Coordinates of N, CA and C in Angstrom, one line a residue:
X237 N 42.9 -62.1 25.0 CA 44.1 -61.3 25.1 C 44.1 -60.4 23.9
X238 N 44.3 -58.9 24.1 CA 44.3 -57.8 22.8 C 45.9 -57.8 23.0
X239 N 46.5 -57.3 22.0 CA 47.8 -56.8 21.8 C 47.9 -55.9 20.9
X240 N 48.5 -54.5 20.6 CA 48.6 -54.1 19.8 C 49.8 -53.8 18.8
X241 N 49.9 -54.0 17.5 CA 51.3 -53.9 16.7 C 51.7 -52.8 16.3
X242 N 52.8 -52.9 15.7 CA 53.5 -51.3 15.8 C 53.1 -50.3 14.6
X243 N 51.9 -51.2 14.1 CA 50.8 -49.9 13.2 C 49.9 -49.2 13.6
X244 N 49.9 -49.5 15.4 CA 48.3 -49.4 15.9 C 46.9 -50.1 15.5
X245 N 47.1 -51.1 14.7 CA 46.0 -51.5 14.3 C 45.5 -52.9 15.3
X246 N 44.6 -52.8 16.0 CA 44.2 -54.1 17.2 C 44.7 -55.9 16.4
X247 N 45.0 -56.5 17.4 CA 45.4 -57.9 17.3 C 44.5 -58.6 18.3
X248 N 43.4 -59.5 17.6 CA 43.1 -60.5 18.8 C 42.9 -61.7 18.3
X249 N 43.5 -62.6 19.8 CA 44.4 -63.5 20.0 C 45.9 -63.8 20.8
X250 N 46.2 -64.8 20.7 CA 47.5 -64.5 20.9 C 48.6 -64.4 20.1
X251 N 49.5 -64.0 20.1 CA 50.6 -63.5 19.2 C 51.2 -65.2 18.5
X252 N 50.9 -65.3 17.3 CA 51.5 -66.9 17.1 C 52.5 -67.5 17.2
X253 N 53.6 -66.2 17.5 CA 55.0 -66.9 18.0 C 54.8 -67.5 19.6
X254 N 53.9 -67.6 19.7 CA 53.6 -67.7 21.7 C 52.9 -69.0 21.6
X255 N 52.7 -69.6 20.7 CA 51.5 -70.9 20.2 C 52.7 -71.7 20.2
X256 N 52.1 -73.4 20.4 CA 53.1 -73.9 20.2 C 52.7 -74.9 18.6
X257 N 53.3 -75.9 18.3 CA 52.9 -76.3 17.4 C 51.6 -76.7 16.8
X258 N 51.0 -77.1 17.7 CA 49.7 -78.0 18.0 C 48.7 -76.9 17.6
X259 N 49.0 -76.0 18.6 CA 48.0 -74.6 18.8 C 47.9 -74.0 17.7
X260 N 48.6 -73.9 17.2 CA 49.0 -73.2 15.8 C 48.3 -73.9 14.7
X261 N 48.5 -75.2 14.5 CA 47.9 -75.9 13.8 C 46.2 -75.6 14.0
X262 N 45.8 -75.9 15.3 CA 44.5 -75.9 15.3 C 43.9 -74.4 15.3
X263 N 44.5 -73.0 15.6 CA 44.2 -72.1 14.8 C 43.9 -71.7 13.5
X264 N 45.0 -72.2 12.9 CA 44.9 -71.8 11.3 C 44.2 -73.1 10.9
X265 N 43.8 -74.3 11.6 CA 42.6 -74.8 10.9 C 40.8 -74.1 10.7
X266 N 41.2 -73.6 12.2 CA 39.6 -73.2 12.7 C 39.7 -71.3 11.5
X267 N 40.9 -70.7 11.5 CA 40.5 -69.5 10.7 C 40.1 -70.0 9.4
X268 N 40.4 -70.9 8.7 CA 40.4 -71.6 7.1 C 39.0 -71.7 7.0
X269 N 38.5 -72.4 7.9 CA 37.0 -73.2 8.1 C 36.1 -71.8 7.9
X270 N 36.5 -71.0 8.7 CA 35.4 -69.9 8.7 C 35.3 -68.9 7.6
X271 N 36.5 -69.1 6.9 CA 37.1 -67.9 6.0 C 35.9 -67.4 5.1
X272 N 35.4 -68.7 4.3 CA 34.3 -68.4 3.2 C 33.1 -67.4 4.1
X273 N 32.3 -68.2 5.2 CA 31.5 -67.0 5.6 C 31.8 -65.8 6.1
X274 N 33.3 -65.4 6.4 CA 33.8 -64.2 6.8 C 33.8 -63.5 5.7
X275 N 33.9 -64.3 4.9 CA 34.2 -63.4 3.1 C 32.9 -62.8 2.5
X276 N 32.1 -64.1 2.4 CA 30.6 -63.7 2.2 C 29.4 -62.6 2.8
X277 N 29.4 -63.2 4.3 CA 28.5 -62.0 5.5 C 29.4 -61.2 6.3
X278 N 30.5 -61.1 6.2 CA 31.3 -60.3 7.5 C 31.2 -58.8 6.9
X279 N 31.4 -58.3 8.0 CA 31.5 -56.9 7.8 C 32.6 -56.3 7.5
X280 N 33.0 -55.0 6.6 CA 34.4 -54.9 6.2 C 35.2 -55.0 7.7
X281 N 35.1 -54.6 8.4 CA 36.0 -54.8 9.7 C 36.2 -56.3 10.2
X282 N 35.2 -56.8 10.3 CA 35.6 -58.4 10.2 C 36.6 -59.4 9.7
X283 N 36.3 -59.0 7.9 CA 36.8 -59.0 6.9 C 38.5 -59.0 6.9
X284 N 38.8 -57.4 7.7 CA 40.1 -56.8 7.4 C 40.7 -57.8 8.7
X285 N 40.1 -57.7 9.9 CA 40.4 -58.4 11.5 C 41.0 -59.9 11.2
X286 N 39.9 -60.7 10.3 CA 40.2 -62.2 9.6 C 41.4 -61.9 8.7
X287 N 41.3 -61.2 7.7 CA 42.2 -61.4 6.9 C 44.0 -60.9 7.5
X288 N 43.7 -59.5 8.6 CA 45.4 -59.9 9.3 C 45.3 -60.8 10.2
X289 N 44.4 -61.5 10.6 CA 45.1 -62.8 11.4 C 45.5 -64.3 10.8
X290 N 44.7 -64.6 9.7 CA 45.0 -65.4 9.1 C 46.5 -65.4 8.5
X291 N 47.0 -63.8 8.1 CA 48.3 -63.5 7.7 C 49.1 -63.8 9.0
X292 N 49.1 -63.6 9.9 CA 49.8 -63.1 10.8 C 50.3 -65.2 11.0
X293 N 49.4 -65.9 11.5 CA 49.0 -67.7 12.0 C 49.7 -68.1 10.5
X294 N 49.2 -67.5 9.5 CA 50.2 -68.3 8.0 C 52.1 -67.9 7.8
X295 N 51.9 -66.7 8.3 CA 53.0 -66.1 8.6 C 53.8 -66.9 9.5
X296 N 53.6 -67.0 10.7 CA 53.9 -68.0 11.5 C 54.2 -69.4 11.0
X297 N 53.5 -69.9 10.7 CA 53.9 -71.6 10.2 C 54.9 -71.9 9.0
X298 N 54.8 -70.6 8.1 CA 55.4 -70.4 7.2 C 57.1 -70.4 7.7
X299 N 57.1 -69.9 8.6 CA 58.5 -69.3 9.2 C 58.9 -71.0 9.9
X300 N 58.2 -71.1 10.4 CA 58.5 -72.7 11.2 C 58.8 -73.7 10.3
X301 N 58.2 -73.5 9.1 CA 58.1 -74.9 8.0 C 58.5 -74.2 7.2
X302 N 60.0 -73.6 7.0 CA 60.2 -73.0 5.4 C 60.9 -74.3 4.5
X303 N 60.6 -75.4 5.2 CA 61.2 -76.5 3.8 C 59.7 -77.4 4.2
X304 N 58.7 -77.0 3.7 CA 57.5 -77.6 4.1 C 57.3 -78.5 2.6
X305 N 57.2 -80.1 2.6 CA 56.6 -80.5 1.3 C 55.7 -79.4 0.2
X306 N 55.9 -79.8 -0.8 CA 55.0 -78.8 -1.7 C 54.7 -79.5 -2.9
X307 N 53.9 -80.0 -3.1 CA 52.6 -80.7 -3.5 C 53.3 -80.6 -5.3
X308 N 53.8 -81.5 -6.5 CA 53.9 -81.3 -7.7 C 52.7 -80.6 -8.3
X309 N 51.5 -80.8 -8.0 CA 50.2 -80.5 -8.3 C 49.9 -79.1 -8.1
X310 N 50.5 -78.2 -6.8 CA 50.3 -77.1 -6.6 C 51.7 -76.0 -6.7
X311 N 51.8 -76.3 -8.2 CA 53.1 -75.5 -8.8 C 52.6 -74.8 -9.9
X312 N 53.1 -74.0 -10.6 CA 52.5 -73.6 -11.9 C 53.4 -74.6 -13.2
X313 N 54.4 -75.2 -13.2 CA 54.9 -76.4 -14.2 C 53.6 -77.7 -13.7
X314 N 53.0 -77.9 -12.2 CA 52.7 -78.6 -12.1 C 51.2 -78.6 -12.4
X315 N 50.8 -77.4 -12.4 CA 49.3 -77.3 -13.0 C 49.1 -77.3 -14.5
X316 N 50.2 -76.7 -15.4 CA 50.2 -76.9 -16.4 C 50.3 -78.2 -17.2
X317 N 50.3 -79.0 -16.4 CA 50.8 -80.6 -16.7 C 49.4 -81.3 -16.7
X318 N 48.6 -81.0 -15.7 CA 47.3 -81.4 -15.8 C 46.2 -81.2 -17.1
X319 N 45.6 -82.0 -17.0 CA 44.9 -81.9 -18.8 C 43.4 -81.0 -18.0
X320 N 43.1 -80.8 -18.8 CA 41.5 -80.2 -18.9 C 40.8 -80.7 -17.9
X321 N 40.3 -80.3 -16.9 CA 39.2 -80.9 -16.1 C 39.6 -81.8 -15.1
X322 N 41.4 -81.4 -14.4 CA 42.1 -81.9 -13.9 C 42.3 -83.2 -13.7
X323 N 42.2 -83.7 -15.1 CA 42.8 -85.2 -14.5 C 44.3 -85.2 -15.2
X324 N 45.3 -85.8 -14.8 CA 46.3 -86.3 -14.9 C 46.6 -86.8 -16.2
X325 N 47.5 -86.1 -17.6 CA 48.2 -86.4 -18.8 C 48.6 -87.8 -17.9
X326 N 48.7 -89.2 -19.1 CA 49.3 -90.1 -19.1 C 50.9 -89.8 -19.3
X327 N 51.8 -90.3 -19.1 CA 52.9 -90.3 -19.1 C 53.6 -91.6 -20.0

């Protein structure tokens, strides 16, 4: 399925508000997985294609899970807490 957005710029896939949860999930697993070799050998169009859809699927889940756990570890108080070479200051 193509769809196009109101920049004119092509969308393929389906629109992620139309995914249900599952689907969604296993989208933005399978875009994550491929990301590094899109980064590495893709072509800038690839590149630009990967990077708004991965926005578009993060955007999405984002909106679904706006009280989503959030990791003490992946904070900036919580990185700073970490000693050198990531292991965990004793307390």
């Amino acid at each position: 399925m193509v769809e196009h957005d109101e920049r004119g710029t092509t969308m393929t896939g389906v629109d992620p508000s139309r995914l249900d949860d599952q689907q969604l999930m296993k989208e933005l697993e399978n875009i994550h997985r491929t990301r590094h070799d899109t980064l590495l050998y893709g072509s800038n169009d690839a590149l630009r294609a990967h990077n708004e859809r991965m926005a578009q699927l993060e955007g999405e889940y984002l909106r679904r899970n706006p009280r989503r756990t959030v990791a003490s570890g992946r904070t900036r108080e919580g990185a700073r807490d970490r000693a050198p070479g990531g292991a965990t200051p004793p307390k």
